[in-house]
């Protein structure tokens, strides 16, 4: 009898452990509206340097002025990645992308995805599985050794996130529109195996990161495995304005191209000046040698 009781206790402990391991993926994180409410760490960005997809479920507590969900930055350089919690302002490798302001209401869940590829250099934003904007980017790659910051964005009060985040994952490839659509349609359902294998930065690992301010872990209502009872923000794809390299973004692209051309010209000028300087130094050295030989001949 005693052995049976021991077995039952042991079984319950194992079951509890498995439940604890599975539960975190169903929990969300709530951020306050203070600039101190954030999660920040130095991730391994190597798998994401040239292609990535970032997806997250979001529920804002209040309507703030263009809240920033995520920022990847490298001290001393331009922000490698800025992702807006409403999809309005975004930036990757120094290239901004402004989208239609959808004024998403507070208190409702919605899904955002960002994809970026380098062949060709292309940045796209999806809201609830719908392509709402894209543009070409500068011909650069993400710089390794930076920091990833969630919740506080640009460290500006007007841009703090202030809301709930759930299942934020960063994938090491560009997910297809069908894959993104599936993610946007299944808030509480685990990722498909092929999609799951592409996760380089995983939600369950983010839940274990150190938090500052009033950031806490909260229930999302997904414990039952069904999201039918959750209040979501519904959009009509036919009414959405897809911002495809608008005139404003085309102007920014022209500026970006001119900057790259100027950088190339400066690099060429620097190389020419370096070559000329080496020639001058060589002439000075030869002149010095001749003067020394002239002095010796006079002696």
XYZ file of C-alpha atoms in Angstrom:
299
model
C 0.000 0.000 0.000
C 2.797 2.368 0.960
C 4.568 1.673 -2.339
C 1.374 2.455 -4.241
C 1.088 5.807 -2.443
C 4.700 6.614 -3.280
C 4.062 5.799 -6.935
C 0.985 8.067 -6.999
C 2.923 10.948 -5.424
C 5.782 10.427 -7.877
C 3.348 10.349 -10.828
C 1.630 13.544 -9.682
C 4.980 15.336 -9.366
C 5.967 14.302 -12.875
C 2.582 15.374 -14.242
C 2.866 18.694 -12.439
C 6.349 19.205 -13.895
C 5.141 18.500 -17.405
C 2.220 20.861 -16.903
C 4.563 23.578 -15.639
C 6.743 23.094 -18.711
C 3.786 23.321 -21.075
C 1.987 26.166 -19.313
C 4.447 29.029 -20.057
C 3.767 28.875 -23.807
C 0.137 29.724 -23.030
C 0.934 32.710 -20.817
C 1.417 36.296 -21.927
C 3.470 39.208 -20.632
C 1.934 42.497 -19.525
C 3.913 45.729 -19.810
C 3.035 48.940 -18.016
C 3.385 52.439 -19.432
C 6.629 53.356 -17.697
C 9.913 53.620 -19.581
C 11.280 51.160 -17.003
C 8.873 48.420 -18.102
C 10.982 46.309 -20.422
C 12.786 43.055 -21.110
C 16.267 43.384 -22.591
C 19.049 40.938 -23.381
C 21.788 40.198 -25.915
C 20.516 37.431 -28.228
C 22.335 35.369 -30.824
C 21.290 37.270 -33.946
C 23.450 35.320 -36.408
C 20.579 33.172 -37.787
C 18.546 36.352 -38.448
C 21.201 38.540 -40.065
C 19.931 38.222 -43.642
C 16.382 36.807 -43.374
C 13.830 36.817 -40.592
C 10.182 36.788 -39.621
C 8.944 38.244 -36.333
C 5.382 37.491 -35.203
C 3.452 38.355 -32.059
C -0.045 38.532 -30.636
C -0.705 41.952 -29.090
C -3.354 43.536 -26.860
C -2.899 47.168 -25.901
C -4.046 48.495 -22.533
C -4.621 51.988 -23.864
C -4.244 53.922 -27.111
C -0.774 55.474 -26.960
C 1.020 57.427 -29.641
C 2.518 54.787 -31.945
C 3.843 52.345 -29.310
C 7.038 50.432 -30.108
C 6.858 46.697 -29.486
C 10.451 45.703 -30.163
C 13.834 47.225 -30.861
C 17.108 45.543 -31.780
C 19.952 48.015 -31.541
C 23.722 48.131 -31.496
C 25.304 50.925 -29.412
C 27.037 53.396 -31.694
C 25.120 52.359 -34.828
C 21.672 52.855 -36.335
C 18.887 50.714 -34.918
C 18.939 47.386 -36.691
C 15.234 46.810 -36.122
C 12.276 48.822 -34.772
C 8.830 47.211 -34.895
C 5.745 49.266 -34.055
C 3.004 47.657 -31.988
C 0.372 49.011 -34.395
C 2.379 48.419 -37.546
C 2.547 52.195 -38.180
C 6.260 52.928 -37.806
C 8.851 50.259 -38.538
C 12.527 50.248 -39.418
C 15.089 47.665 -40.447
C 18.798 48.241 -41.228
C 18.214 52.002 -41.168
C 15.283 51.962 -43.643
C 11.949 53.297 -42.271
C 8.523 52.065 -43.325
C 5.461 54.152 -42.468
C 2.072 52.488 -42.825
C -1.560 53.478 -42.616
C -2.554 54.229 -38.997
C -5.207 51.591 -38.274
C -6.003 53.000 -34.790
C -6.439 49.515 -33.367
C -8.700 49.706 -30.278
C -7.400 48.803 -26.836
C -8.421 45.558 -25.164
C -8.583 43.376 -28.282
C -6.055 40.814 -29.475
C -4.524 41.168 -32.934
C -1.616 39.576 -34.778
C 1.384 41.303 -36.361
C 4.197 39.806 -38.461
C 7.227 41.408 -40.067
C 9.358 39.703 -42.718
C 12.690 40.823 -44.124
C 14.822 39.244 -46.831
C 18.058 40.238 -48.556
C 17.451 38.585 -51.912
C 16.075 41.023 -52.833
C 16.271 43.459 -49.899
C 12.589 43.560 -48.996
C 10.601 44.383 -45.815
C 6.906 43.475 -45.347
C 4.328 43.918 -42.571
C 1.263 41.699 -41.993
C -1.695 42.626 -39.770
C -3.937 39.666 -38.867
C -2.388 37.737 -41.742
C -2.972 40.498 -44.317
C -0.107 42.211 -46.169
C -0.523 45.887 -45.200
C 2.743 47.331 -46.501
C 6.178 46.695 -47.925
C 9.225 48.462 -49.288
C 12.763 47.819 -50.437
C 15.526 48.411 -47.891
C 19.136 49.487 -47.808
C 21.608 46.831 -48.845
C 22.806 46.026 -45.359
C 22.692 43.169 -42.887
C 21.843 43.096 -39.191
C 24.924 43.756 -37.082
C 25.635 41.086 -34.458
C 26.452 41.849 -30.838
C 23.451 44.123 -30.242
C 20.646 44.099 -27.683
C 17.000 43.163 -28.080
C 14.532 45.286 -26.115
C 10.849 44.457 -25.667
C 8.191 46.816 -24.320
C 10.001 50.115 -23.996
C 10.988 50.669 -27.598
C 12.916 53.891 -28.050
C 13.013 54.757 -24.330
C 10.533 57.577 -24.985
C 7.377 57.923 -22.858
C 5.156 58.480 -25.905
C 6.344 55.247 -27.525
C 6.180 52.791 -24.614
C 4.221 49.640 -25.380
C 1.766 49.455 -22.484
C -0.104 46.220 -23.171
C -0.012 42.429 -23.398
C 2.295 40.431 -25.620
C 1.869 36.755 -26.460
C 3.797 34.206 -28.510
C 6.406 36.594 -29.846
C 8.740 34.419 -31.899
C 11.590 35.289 -34.248
C 12.073 32.892 -37.159
C 15.302 32.408 -39.113
C 13.575 32.509 -42.492
C 10.825 34.378 -44.332
C 7.575 32.580 -43.615
C 5.149 32.227 -46.495
C 1.889 34.175 -46.542
C 0.013 30.918 -45.936
C 2.152 30.161 -42.870
C 1.622 33.677 -41.536
C -2.106 33.386 -42.194
C -2.215 30.149 -40.217
C -0.411 31.764 -37.276
C -2.823 34.709 -37.370
C -5.838 32.377 -37.338
C -4.722 30.203 -34.425
C -3.842 32.192 -31.338
C -3.845 29.271 -28.906
C -2.688 26.500 -31.239
C 1.020 25.500 -31.305
C 3.051 26.179 -34.432
C 3.247 23.567 -37.150
C 6.422 21.421 -36.845
C 8.149 22.993 -39.860
C 7.396 26.501 -38.609
C 8.359 25.568 -35.050
C 11.788 24.368 -36.190
C 12.459 27.808 -37.696
C 12.152 29.614 -34.369
C 15.501 31.120 -33.331
C 14.142 33.271 -30.505
C 11.292 31.442 -28.786
C 8.396 32.702 -26.714
C 8.915 30.216 -23.892
C 12.523 31.428 -23.554
C 11.420 35.083 -23.493
C 9.127 34.237 -20.571
C 12.227 33.221 -18.604
C 14.116 36.490 -19.236
C 14.704 39.041 -16.476
C 12.081 41.797 -16.349
C 12.249 45.338 -15.015
C 9.569 47.743 -13.826
C 6.034 46.369 -13.502
C 6.326 43.700 -16.214
C 4.468 40.542 -15.156
C 3.392 37.200 -16.594
C -0.370 36.900 -17.121
C -2.937 34.413 -18.384
C -4.135 34.842 -21.956
C -7.215 32.678 -21.708
C -5.609 30.006 -23.903
C -5.487 27.409 -21.130
C -8.496 25.645 -22.618
C -6.687 25.368 -25.957
C -9.447 27.270 -27.747
C -9.381 30.958 -28.659
C -13.005 31.232 -29.774
C -13.985 33.029 -26.563
C -11.243 35.669 -26.832
C -12.080 39.161 -28.060
C -10.096 39.949 -31.201
C -9.737 42.862 -33.552
C -11.378 41.944 -36.867
C -10.285 43.586 -40.104
C -11.740 43.605 -43.589
C -8.895 42.937 -46.059
C -10.851 44.651 -48.849
C -10.989 47.899 -46.880
C -7.323 47.927 -45.966
C -4.949 50.225 -47.805
C -1.800 48.357 -48.723
C 1.105 50.759 -48.654
C 3.406 49.484 -51.408
C 6.352 51.822 -51.662
C 4.254 54.997 -51.463
C 5.595 58.265 -52.835
C 6.905 59.086 -49.363
C 8.769 55.797 -49.118
C 10.031 56.159 -52.686
C 11.480 59.544 -51.719
C 13.135 57.905 -48.723
C 14.505 55.187 -51.002
C 15.995 57.832 -53.287
C 17.611 59.501 -50.279
C 18.899 56.121 -49.097
C 20.336 55.371 -52.550
C 22.019 58.774 -52.679
C 23.505 58.180 -49.250
C 24.879 54.830 -50.375
C 26.326 56.441 -53.507
C 27.919 59.170 -51.381
C 29.360 56.527 -49.047
C 30.890 54.711 -52.035
C 32.346 57.969 -53.378
C 33.803 58.784 -49.969
C 35.313 55.306 -49.736
C 36.879 55.706 -53.197
C 38.187 59.166 -52.296
C 39.631 57.797 -49.079
C 41.382 55.026 -51.006
C 42.785 57.540 -53.527
C 44.028 59.844 -50.754
C 45.584 56.893 -48.959
C 47.382 55.886 -52.154
C 48.603 59.447 -52.736
C 49.783 59.725 -49.135
C 51.791 56.519 -49.482
C 53.382 57.945 -52.625
C 54.298 61.184 -50.842
C 55.779 59.288 -47.893
C 57.816 57.162 -50.287
C 59.149 60.292 -52.015
C 60.053 61.835 -48.646
C 61.881 58.669 -47.677
C 63.814 58.627 -50.952
C 64.680 62.313 -50.545
C 65.891 61.647 -47.009
C 68.128 58.833 -48.231
C 69.581 61.079 -50.972
C 70.320 63.840 -48.435
C 72.098 61.383 -46.163
C 74.185 60.076 -49.043
C 75.002 63.669 -50.083
C 76.195 64.451 -46.542
C 78.393 61.357 -46.517
C 79.966 62.292 -49.873
C 80.906 65.760 -48.566
C 82.577 64.254 -45.539
